Amino acid sequence: MTALTDSLAEGAVQAVLEAGELLTDPAAVQSIRSKGETDYVTNVDVAVQAFLRERLAALAPDVQFMGEEQDNSALDLTRPCWILDPVDGTTNLIHNFRHSAISLALAEGGQIIFGVVYNPYTEECFAACRGGGAFRNGVSIQVSAVSAGGQPSVHRHRSRPPGAGG
């Protein structure tokens, strides 16, 4: 039985959109800690993760939560699990390059069944459900067939997926 429902997908997309507001304030980064030679965590990473952990737990209390900025060793990966990179592009955020995103997925049965990537600077929200297509800001996208000598391109359609809003 899948953990994903239309209302859960919609709630997850809405939570990610709201969390995006935490990234866009140029003065938001107040603390920076090095996790490795080129790997950093800021107070914004921690705040986005805490916000989404709380919101997702309210939406689906039985779904586990894996976050980049926490110890995930106790997770049971045979059960449904949210997987979050709270700030994909932390170095960009630190330098105010305005090119970072929030990346969230829902895994079940060893497969990703739903995902959202939101860039709050461009207000682009990509969402996809396994077997349900991919969408940019609620508009269906797909890769075209590649002809000899041609390059693949992305086409947009007007239908909306579960969780893409109205």
mmCIF file with all atom_site columns, N, CA, C and O in Angstrom, residues 122-140:
data_model
loop_
_atom_site.group_PDB
_atom_site.id
_atom_site.type_symbol
_atom_site.label_atom_id
_atom_site.label_alt_id
_atom_site.label_comp_id
_atom_site.label_asym_id
_atom_site.label_entity_id
_atom_site.label_seq_id
_atom_site.pdbx_PDB_ins_code
_atom_site.Cartn_x
_atom_site.Cartn_y
_atom_site.Cartn_z
_atom_site.occupancy
_atom_site.B_iso_or_equiv
_atom_site.pdbx_formal_charge
_atom_site.auth_seq_id
_atom_site.auth_comp_id
_atom_site.auth_asym_id
_atom_site.auth_atom_id
_atom_site.pdbx_PDB_model_num
ATOM 1  N N  . THR A 1 122 ? 13.817 31.554 -8.602  1.00 0.00 ? 122 THR A N  1
ATOM 2  C CA . THR A 1 122 ? 13.163 31.608 -9.913  1.00 0.00 ? 122 THR A CA 1
ATOM 3  C C  . THR A 1 122 ? 11.686 31.244 -9.813  1.00 0.00 ? 122 THR A C  1
ATOM 4  O O  . THR A 1 122 ? 10.978 31.288 -10.817 1.00 0.00 ? 122 THR A O  1
ATOM 5  N N  . GLU A 1 123 ? 11.265 30.838 -8.612  1.00 0.00 ? 123 GLU A N  1
ATOM 6  C CA . GLU A 1 123 ? 9.902  30.372 -8.358  1.00 0.00 ? 123 GLU A CA 1
ATOM 7  C C  . GLU A 1 123 ? 9.526  29.205 -9.267  1.00 0.00 ? 123 GLU A C  1
ATOM 8  O O  . GLU A 1 123 ? 8.390  29.089 -9.717  1.00 0.00 ? 123 GLU A O  1
ATOM 9  N N  . GLU A 1 124 ? 10.494 28.318 -9.509  1.00 0.00 ? 124 GLU A N  1
ATOM 10 C CA . GLU A 1 124 ? 10.240 27.106 -10.287 1.00 0.00 ? 124 GLU A CA 1
ATOM 11 C C  . GLU A 1 124 ? 10.109 25.928 -9.328  1.00 0.00 ? 124 GLU A C  1
ATOM 12 O O  . GLU A 1 124 ? 11.006 25.677 -8.521  1.00 0.00 ? 124 GLU A O  1
ATOM 13 N N  . CYS A 1 125 ? 8.992  25.230 -9.449  1.00 0.00 ? 125 CYS A N  1
ATOM 14 C CA . CYS A 1 125 ? 8.735  24.064 -8.620  1.00 0.00 ? 125 CYS A CA 1
ATOM 15 C C  . CYS A 1 125 ? 8.503  22.869 -9.540  1.00 0.00 ? 125 CYS A C  1
ATOM 16 O O  . CYS A 1 125 ? 7.544  22.834 -10.307 1.00 0.00 ? 125 CYS A O  1
ATOM 17 N N  . PHE A 1 126 ? 9.413  21.921 -9.471  1.00 0.00 ? 126 PHE A N  1
ATOM 18 C CA . PHE A 1 126 ? 9.302  20.692 -10.256 1.00 0.00 ? 126 PHE A CA 1
ATOM 19 C C  . PHE A 1 126 ? 8.792  19.594 -9.343  1.00 0.00 ? 126 PHE A C  1
ATOM 20 O O  . PHE A 1 126 ? 9.314  19.419 -8.230  1.00 0.00 ? 126 PHE A O  1
ATOM 21 N N  . ALA A 1 127 ? 7.781  18.867 -9.777  1.00 0.00 ? 127 ALA A N  1
ATOM 22 C CA . ALA A 1 127 ? 7.215  17.776 -8.990  1.00 0.00 ? 127 ALA A CA 1
ATOM 23 C C  . ALA A 1 127 ? 6.950  16.594 -9.909  1.00 0.00 ? 127 ALA A C  1
ATOM 24 O O  . ALA A 1 127 ? 6.631  16.775 -11.088 1.00 0.00 ? 127 ALA A O  1
ATOM 25 N N  . ALA A 1 128 ? 7.110  15.404 -9.369  1.00 0.00 ? 128 ALA A N  1
ATOM 26 C CA . ALA A 1 128 ? 6.852  14.197 -10.150 1.00 0.00 ? 128 ALA A CA 1
ATOM 27 C C  . ALA A 1 128 ? 6.364  13.086 -9.231  1.00 0.00 ? 128 ALA A C  1
ATOM 28 O O  . ALA A 1 128 ? 6.797  12.975 -8.085  1.00 0.00 ? 128 ALA A O  1
ATOM 29 N N  . CYS A 1 129 ? 5.439  12.277 -9.756  1.00 0.00 ? 129 CYS A N  1
ATOM 30 C CA . CYS A 1 129 ? 4.958  11.079 -9.082  1.00 0.00 ? 129 CYS A CA 1
ATOM 31 C C  . CYS A 1 129 ? 5.314  9.896  -9.965  1.00 0.00 ? 129 CYS A C  1
ATOM 32 O O  . CYS A 1 129 ? 5.104  9.964  -11.187 1.00 0.00 ? 129 CYS A O  1
ATOM 33 N N  . ARG A 1 130 ? 5.833  8.824  -9.367  1.00 0.00 ? 130 ARG A N  1
ATOM 34 C CA . ARG A 1 130 ? 6.158  7.636  -10.156 1.00 0.00 ? 130 ARG A CA 1
ATOM 35 C C  . ARG A 1 130 ? 4.911  7.197  -10.924 1.00 0.00 ? 130 ARG A C  1
ATOM 36 O O  . ARG A 1 130 ? 3.845  7.009  -10.351 1.00 0.00 ? 130 ARG A O  1
ATOM 37 N N  . GLY A 1 131 ? 5.053  7.107  -12.232 1.00 0.00 ? 131 GLY A N  1
ATOM 38 C CA . GLY A 1 131 ? 3.954  6.700  -13.090 1.00 0.00 ? 131 GLY A CA 1
ATOM 39 C C  . GLY A 1 131 ? 2.941  7.800  -13.366 1.00 0.00 ? 131 GLY A C  1
ATOM 40 O O  . GLY A 1 131 ? 1.956  7.573  -14.063 1.00 0.00 ? 131 GLY A O  1
ATOM 41 N N  . GLY A 1 132 ? 3.173  8.994  -12.833 1.00 0.00 ? 132 GLY A N  1
ATOM 42 C CA . GLY A 1 132 ? 2.207  10.080 -12.987 1.00 0.00 ? 132 GLY A CA 1
ATOM 43 C C  . GLY A 1 132 ? 2.723  11.290 -13.732 1.00 0.00 ? 132 GLY A C  1
ATOM 44 O O  . GLY A 1 132 ? 2.053  12.302 -13.817 1.00 0.00 ? 132 GLY A O  1
ATOM 45 N N  . GLY A 1 133 ? 3.935  11.224 -14.234 1.00 0.00 ? 133 GLY A N  1
ATOM 46 C CA . GLY A 1 133 ? 4.481  12.330 -15.002 1.00 0.00 ? 133 GLY A CA 1
ATOM 47 C C  . GLY A 1 133 ? 5.232  13.341 -14.155 1.00 0.00 ? 133 GLY A C  1
ATOM 48 O O  . GLY A 1 133 ? 5.284  13.253 -12.939 1.00 0.00 ? 133 GLY A O  1
ATOM 49 N N  . ALA A 1 134 ? 5.805  14.305 -14.858 1.00 0.00 ? 134 ALA A N  1
ATOM 50 C CA . ALA A 1 134 ? 6.578  15.372 -14.225 1.00 0.00 ? 134 ALA A CA 1
ATOM 51 C C  . ALA A 1 134 ? 5.959  16.715 -14.580 1.00 0.00 ? 134 ALA A C  1
ATOM 52 O O  . ALA A 1 134 ? 5.382  16.875 -15.669 1.00 0.00 ? 134 ALA A O  1
ATOM 53 N N  . PHE A 1 135 ? 6.115  17.675 -13.679 1.00 0.00 ? 135 PHE A N  1
ATOM 54 C CA . PHE A 1 135 ? 5.450  18.965 -13.826 1.00 0.00 ? 135 PHE A CA 1
ATOM 55 C C  . PHE A 1 135 ? 6.358  20.093 -13.372 1.00 0.00 ? 135 PHE A C  1
ATOM 56 O O  . PHE A 1 135 ? 7.145  19.923 -12.438 1.00 0.00 ? 135 PHE A O  1
ATOM 57 N N  . ARG A 1 136 ? 6.262  21.213 -14.045 1.00 0.00 ? 136 ARG A N  1
ATOM 58 C CA . ARG A 1 136 ? 6.937  22.449 -13.638 1.00 0.00 ? 136 ARG A CA 1
ATOM 59 C C  . ARG A 1 136 ? 5.856  23.471 -13.351 1.00 0.00 ? 136 ARG A C  1
ATOM 60 O O  . ARG A 1 136 ? 5.090  23.833 -14.237 1.00 0.00 ? 136 ARG A O  1
ATOM 61 N N  . ASN A 1 137 ? 5.774  23.908 -12.098 1.00 0.00 ? 137 ASN A N  1
ATOM 62 C CA . ASN A 1 137 ? 4.742  24.861 -11.679 1.00 0.00 ? 137 ASN A CA 1
ATOM 63 C C  . ASN A 1 137 ? 3.349  24.420 -12.118 1.00 0.00 ? 137 ASN A C  1
ATOM 64 O O  . ASN A 1 137 ? 2.540  25.226 -12.575 1.00 0.00 ? 137 ASN A O  1
ATOM 65 N N  . GLY A 1 138 ? 3.081  23.125 -11.987 1.00 0.00 ? 138 GLY A N  1
ATOM 66 C CA . GLY A 1 138 ? 1.764  22.584 -12.287 1.00 0.00 ? 138 GLY A CA 1
ATOM 67 C C  . GLY A 1 138 ? 1.498  22.283 -13.746 1.00 0.00 ? 138 GLY A C  1
ATOM 68 O O  . GLY A 1 138 ? 0.430  21.791 -14.084 1.00 0.00 ? 138 GLY A O  1
ATOM 69 N N  . VAL A 1 139 ? 2.456  22.553 -14.628 1.00 0.00 ? 139 VAL A N  1
ATOM 70 C CA . VAL A 1 139 ? 2.285  22.303 -16.057 1.00 0.00 ? 139 VAL A CA 1
ATOM 71 C C  . VAL A 1 139 ? 3.095  21.051 -16.420 1.00 0.00 ? 139 VAL A C  1
ATOM 72 O O  . VAL A 1 139 ? 4.290  20.971 -16.122 1.00 0.00 ? 139 VAL A O  1
ATOM 73 N N  . SER A 1 140 ? 2.452  20.109 -17.081 1.00 0.00 ? 140 SER A N  1
ATOM 74 C CA . SER A 1 140 ? 3.099  18.855 -17.448 1.00 0.00 ? 140 SER A CA 1
ATOM 75 C C  . SER A 1 140 ? 4.299  19.112 -18.363 1.00 0.00 ? 140 SER A C  1
ATOM 76 O O  . SER A 1 140 ? 4.240  19.930 -19.282 1.00 0.00 ? 140 SER A O  1
#
